[in-house]
Short mmCIF file of N, CA and C and ligand atoms in Angstrom, two decimals:
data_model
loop_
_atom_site.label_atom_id
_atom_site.label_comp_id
_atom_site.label_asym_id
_atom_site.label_seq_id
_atom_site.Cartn_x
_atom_site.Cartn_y
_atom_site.Cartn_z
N UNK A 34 108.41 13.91 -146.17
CA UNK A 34 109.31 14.38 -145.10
C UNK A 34 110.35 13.29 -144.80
N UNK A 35 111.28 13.54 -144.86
CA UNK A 35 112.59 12.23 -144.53
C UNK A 35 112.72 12.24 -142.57
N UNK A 36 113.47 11.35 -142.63
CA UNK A 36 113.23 11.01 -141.02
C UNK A 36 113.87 12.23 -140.50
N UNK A 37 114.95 12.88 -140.90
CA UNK A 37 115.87 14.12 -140.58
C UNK A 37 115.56 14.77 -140.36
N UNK A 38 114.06 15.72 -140.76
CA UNK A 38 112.97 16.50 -141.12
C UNK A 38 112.40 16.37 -139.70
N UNK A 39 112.14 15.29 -139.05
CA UNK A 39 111.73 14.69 -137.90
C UNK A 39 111.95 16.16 -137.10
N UNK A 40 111.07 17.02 -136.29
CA UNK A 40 111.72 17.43 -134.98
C UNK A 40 112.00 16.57 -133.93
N UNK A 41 112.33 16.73 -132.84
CA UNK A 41 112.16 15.74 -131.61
C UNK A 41 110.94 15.68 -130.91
N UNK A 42 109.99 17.04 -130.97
CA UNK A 42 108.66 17.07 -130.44
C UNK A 42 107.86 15.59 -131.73
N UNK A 43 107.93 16.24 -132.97
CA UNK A 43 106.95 15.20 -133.59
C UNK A 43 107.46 13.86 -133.49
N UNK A 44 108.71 13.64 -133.30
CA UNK A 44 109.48 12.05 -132.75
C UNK A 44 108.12 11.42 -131.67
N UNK A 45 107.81 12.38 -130.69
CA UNK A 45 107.94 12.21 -129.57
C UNK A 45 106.20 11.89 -129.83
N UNK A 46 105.47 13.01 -130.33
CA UNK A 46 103.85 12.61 -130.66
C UNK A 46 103.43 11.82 -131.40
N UNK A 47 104.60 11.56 -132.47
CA UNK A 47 104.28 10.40 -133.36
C UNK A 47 104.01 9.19 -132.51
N UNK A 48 104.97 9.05 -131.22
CA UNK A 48 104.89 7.99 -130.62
C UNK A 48 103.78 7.65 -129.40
N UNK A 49 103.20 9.03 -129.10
CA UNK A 49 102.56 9.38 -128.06
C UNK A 49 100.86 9.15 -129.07
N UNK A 50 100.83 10.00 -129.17
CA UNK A 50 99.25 10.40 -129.85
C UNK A 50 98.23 10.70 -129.21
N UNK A 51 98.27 11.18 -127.35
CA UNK A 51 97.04 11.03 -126.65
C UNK A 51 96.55 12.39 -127.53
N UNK A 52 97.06 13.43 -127.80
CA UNK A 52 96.25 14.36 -128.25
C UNK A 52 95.15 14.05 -129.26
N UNK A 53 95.78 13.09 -130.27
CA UNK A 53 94.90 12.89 -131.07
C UNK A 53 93.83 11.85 -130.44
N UNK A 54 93.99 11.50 -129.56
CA UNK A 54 92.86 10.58 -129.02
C UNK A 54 91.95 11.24 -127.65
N UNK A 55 91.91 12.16 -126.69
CA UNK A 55 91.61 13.04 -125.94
C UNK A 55 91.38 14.30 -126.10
N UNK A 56 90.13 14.92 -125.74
CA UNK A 56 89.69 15.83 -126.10
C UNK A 56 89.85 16.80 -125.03
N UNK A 57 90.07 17.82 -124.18
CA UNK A 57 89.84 18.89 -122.99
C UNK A 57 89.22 20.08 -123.74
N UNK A 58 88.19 20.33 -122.63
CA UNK A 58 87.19 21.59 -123.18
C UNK A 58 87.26 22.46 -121.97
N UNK A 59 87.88 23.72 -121.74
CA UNK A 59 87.68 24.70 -120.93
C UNK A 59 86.25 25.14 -121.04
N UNK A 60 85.70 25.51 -119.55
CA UNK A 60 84.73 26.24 -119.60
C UNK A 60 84.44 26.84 -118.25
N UNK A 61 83.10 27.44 -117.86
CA UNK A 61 83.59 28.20 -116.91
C UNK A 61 81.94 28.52 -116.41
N UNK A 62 82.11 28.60 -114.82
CA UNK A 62 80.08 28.65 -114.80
C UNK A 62 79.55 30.28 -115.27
N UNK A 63 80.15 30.77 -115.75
CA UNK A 63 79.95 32.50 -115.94
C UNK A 63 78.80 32.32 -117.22
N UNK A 64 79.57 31.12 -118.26
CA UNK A 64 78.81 30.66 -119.38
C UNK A 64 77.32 30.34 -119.26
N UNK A 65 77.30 29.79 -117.79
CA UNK A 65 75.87 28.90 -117.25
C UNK A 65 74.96 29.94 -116.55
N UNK A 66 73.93 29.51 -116.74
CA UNK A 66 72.65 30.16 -115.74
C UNK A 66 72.41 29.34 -114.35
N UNK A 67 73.28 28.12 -114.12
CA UNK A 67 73.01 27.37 -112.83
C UNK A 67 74.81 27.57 -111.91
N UNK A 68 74.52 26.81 -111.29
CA UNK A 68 76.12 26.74 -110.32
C UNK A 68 77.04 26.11 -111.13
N UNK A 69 78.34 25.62 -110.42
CA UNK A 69 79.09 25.09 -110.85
C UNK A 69 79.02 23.40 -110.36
N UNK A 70 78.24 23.21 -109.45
CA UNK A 70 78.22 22.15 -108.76
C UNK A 70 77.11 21.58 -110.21
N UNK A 71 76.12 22.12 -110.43
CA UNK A 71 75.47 21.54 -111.47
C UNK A 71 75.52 21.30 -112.83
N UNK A 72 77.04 22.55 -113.18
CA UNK A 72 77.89 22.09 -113.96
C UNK A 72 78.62 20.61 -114.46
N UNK A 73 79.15 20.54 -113.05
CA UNK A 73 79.86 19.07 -112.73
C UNK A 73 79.10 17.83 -113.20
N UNK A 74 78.23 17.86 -111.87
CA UNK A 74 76.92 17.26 -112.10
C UNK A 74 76.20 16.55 -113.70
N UNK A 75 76.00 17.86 -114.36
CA UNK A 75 75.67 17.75 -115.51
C UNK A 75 76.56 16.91 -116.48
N UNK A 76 77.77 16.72 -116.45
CA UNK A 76 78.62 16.42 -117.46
C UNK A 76 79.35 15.22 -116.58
N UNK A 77 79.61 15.07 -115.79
CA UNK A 77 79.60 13.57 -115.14
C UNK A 77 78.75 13.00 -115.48
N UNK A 78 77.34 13.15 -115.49
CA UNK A 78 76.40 11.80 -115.44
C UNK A 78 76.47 11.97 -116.83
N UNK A 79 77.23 12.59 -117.53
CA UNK A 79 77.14 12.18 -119.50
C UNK A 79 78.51 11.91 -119.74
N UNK A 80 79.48 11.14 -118.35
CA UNK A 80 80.55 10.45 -119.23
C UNK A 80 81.76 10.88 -119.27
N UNK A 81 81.96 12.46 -118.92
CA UNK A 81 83.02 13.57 -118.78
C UNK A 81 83.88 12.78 -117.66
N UNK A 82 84.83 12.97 -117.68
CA UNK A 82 86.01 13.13 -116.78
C UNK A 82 85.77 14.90 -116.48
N UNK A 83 85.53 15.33 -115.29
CA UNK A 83 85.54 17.19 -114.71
C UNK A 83 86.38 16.82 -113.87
N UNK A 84 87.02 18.15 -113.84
CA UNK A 84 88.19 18.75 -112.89
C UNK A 84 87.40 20.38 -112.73
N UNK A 85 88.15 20.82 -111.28
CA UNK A 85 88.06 21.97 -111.02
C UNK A 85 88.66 23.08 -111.37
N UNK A 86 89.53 23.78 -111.50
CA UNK A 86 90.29 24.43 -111.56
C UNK A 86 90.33 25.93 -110.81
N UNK A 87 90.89 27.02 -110.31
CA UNK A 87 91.05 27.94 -109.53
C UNK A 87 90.34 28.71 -110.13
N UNK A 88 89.76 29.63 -109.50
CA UNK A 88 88.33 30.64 -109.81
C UNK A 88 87.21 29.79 -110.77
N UNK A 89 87.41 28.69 -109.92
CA UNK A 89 85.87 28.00 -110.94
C UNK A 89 85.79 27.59 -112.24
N UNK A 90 86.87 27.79 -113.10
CA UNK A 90 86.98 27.05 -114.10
C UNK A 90 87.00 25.37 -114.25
N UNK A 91 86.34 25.18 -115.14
CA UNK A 91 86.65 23.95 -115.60
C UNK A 91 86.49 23.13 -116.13
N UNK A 92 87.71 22.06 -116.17
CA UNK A 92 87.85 21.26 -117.33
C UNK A 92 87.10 20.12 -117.92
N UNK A 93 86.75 19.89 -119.08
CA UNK A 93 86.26 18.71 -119.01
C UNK A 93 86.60 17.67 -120.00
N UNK A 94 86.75 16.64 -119.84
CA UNK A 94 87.79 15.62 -121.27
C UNK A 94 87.00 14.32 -120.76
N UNK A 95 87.34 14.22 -122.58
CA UNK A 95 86.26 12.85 -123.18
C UNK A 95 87.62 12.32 -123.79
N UNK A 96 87.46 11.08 -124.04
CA UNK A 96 87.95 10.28 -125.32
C UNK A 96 87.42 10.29 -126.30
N UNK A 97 88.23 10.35 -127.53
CA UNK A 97 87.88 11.03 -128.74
C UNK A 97 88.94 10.75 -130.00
N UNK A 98 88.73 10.15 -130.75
CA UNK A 98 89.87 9.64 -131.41
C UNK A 98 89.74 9.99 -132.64
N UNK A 99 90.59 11.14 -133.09
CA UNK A 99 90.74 11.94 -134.50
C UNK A 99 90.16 10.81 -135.75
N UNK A 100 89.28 10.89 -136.32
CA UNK A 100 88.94 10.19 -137.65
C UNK A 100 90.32 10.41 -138.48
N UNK A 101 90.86 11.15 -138.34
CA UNK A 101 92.35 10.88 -139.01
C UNK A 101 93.82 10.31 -138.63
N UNK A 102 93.79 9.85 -137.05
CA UNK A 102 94.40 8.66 -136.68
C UNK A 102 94.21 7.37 -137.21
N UNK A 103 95.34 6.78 -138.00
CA UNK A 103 95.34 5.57 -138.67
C UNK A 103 96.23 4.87 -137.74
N UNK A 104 95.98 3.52 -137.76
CA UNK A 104 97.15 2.60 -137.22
C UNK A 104 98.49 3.07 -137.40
N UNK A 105 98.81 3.57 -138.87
CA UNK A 105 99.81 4.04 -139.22
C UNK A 105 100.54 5.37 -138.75
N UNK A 106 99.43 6.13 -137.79
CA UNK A 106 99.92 7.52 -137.66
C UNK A 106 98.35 8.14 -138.41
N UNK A 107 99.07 9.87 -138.47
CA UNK A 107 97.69 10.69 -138.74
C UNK A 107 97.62 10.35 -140.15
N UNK A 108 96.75 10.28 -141.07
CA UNK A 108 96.95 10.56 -142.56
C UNK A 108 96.60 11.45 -143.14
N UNK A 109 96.55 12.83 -142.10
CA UNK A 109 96.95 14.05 -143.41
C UNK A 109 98.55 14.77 -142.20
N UNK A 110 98.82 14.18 -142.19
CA UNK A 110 100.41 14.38 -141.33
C UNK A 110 101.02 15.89 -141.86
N UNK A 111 101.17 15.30 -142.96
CA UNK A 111 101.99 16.62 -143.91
C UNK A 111 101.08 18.04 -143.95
N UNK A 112 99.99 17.67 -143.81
CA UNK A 112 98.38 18.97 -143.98
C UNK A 112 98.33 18.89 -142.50
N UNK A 113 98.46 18.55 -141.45
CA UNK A 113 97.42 18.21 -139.99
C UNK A 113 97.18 19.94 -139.68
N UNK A 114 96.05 20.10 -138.90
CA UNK A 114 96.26 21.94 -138.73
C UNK A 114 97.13 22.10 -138.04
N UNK A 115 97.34 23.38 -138.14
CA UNK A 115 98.23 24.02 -137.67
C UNK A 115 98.45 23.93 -136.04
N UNK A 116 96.80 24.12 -135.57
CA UNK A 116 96.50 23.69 -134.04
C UNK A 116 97.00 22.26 -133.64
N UNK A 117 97.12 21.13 -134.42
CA UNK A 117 97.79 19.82 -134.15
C UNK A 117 99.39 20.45 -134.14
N UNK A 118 99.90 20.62 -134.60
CA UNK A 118 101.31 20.87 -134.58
C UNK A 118 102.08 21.94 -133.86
N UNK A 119 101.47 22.94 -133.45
CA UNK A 119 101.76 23.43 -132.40
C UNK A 119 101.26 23.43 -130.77
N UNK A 120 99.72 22.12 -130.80
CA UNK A 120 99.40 21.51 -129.76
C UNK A 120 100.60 21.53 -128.59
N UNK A 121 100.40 22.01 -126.94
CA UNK A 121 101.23 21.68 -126.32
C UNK A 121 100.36 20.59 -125.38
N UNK A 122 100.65 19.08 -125.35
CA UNK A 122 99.90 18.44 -124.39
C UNK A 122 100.54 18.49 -123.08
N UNK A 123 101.53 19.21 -122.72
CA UNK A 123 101.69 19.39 -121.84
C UNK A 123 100.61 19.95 -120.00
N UNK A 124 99.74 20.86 -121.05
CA UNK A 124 99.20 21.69 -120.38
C UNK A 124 98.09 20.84 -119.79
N UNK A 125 97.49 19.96 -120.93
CA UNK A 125 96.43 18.95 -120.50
C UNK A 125 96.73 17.60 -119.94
N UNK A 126 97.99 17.27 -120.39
CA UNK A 126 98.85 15.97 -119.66
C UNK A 126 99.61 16.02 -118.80
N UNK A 127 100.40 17.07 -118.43
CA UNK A 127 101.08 17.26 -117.41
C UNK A 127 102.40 15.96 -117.77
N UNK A 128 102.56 15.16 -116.47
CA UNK A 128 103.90 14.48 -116.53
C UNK A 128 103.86 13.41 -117.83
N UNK A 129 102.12 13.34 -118.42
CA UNK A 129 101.83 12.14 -119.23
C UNK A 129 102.42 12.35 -120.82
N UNK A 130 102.50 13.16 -120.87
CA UNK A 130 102.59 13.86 -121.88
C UNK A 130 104.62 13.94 -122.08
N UNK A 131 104.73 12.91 -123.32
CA UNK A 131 105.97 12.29 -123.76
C UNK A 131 107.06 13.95 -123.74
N UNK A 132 106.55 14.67 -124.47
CA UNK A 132 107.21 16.04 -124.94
C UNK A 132 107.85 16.91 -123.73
N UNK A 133 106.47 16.07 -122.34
CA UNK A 133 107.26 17.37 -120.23
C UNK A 133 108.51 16.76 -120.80
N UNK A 134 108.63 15.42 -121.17
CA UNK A 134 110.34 14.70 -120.40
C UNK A 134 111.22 15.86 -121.06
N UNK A 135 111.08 15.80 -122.54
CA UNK A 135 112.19 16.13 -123.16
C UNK A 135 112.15 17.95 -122.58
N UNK A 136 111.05 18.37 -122.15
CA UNK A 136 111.47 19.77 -121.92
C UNK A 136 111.81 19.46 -120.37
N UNK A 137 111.67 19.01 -119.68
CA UNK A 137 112.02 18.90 -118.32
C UNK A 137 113.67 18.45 -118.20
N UNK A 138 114.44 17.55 -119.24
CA UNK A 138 115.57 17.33 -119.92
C UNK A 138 116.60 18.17 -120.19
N UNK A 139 115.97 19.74 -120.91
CA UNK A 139 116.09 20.93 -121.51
C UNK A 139 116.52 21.97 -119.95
N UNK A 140 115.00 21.57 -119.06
CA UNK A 140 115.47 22.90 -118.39
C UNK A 140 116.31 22.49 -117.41
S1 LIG B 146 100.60 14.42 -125.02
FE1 LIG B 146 102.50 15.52 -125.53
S2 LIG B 146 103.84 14.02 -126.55
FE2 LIG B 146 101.74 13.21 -126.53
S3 LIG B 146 100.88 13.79 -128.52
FE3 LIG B 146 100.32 15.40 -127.03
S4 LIG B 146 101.97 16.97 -127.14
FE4 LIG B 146 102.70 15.09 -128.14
S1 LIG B 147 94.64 15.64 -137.62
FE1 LIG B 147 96.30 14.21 -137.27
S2 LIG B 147 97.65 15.16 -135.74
FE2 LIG B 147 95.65 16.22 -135.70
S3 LIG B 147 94.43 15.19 -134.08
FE3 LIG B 147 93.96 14.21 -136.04
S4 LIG B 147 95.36 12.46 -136.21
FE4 LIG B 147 96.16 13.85 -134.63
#
């Protein structure tokens, strides 16, 4: 891929990378046979970062660093799935997430 090839989003994750290093797992107590409080509970004392979210959903994120993050960047870049490249970290990063600026820029 020549630098030209570059979009401005992959400019922007190339430089960023939390996706490839942070994990978020939706879930929801409907899944569970206990509450949501023991939800929480449960996955805090194993390390989780939990959030709440509206009608009881929720989130939970670990650190997690793609076995295919190299110092250099990803090394199957040109292959990464499809789910890496149309990743929006927006949704899980909010302002952290290099790609809000440039769309916040946009709108
Ligand atoms: S947080 Fe945003 S800028 Fe960073 S890698 Fe993910 S999508 Fe790209
Ligand atoms: S495959 Fe590449 S782009 Fe996808 S998470 Fe791993 S290092 Fe990041």
């Amino acid at each position: 891929m020549s630098k030209k090839d570059v979009s401005e989003k992959e400019r922007l994750c190339i430089s960023c990378q939390k996706c490839c290093k942070e994990i978020f797992v939706y879930t929801h107590p409907v899944l569970y046979s206990c509450s949501a409080e023991t939800i929480v509970d449960f996955y805090k004392a194993r390390g989780f970062d939990v959030s709440r979210l509206e009608e009881d959903a929720i989130i939970l994120s670990f650190k997690h660093t793609c076995p295919h993050l190299t110092p250099q960047g990803c090394d199957v870049y040109e292959n990464r799935p499809k789910a890496c490249a149309d990743y929006s970290g927006i949704e899980d990063f909010g302002d952290d997430c290099l790609w809000s600026t440039l769309k916040l820029k946009k709108s």
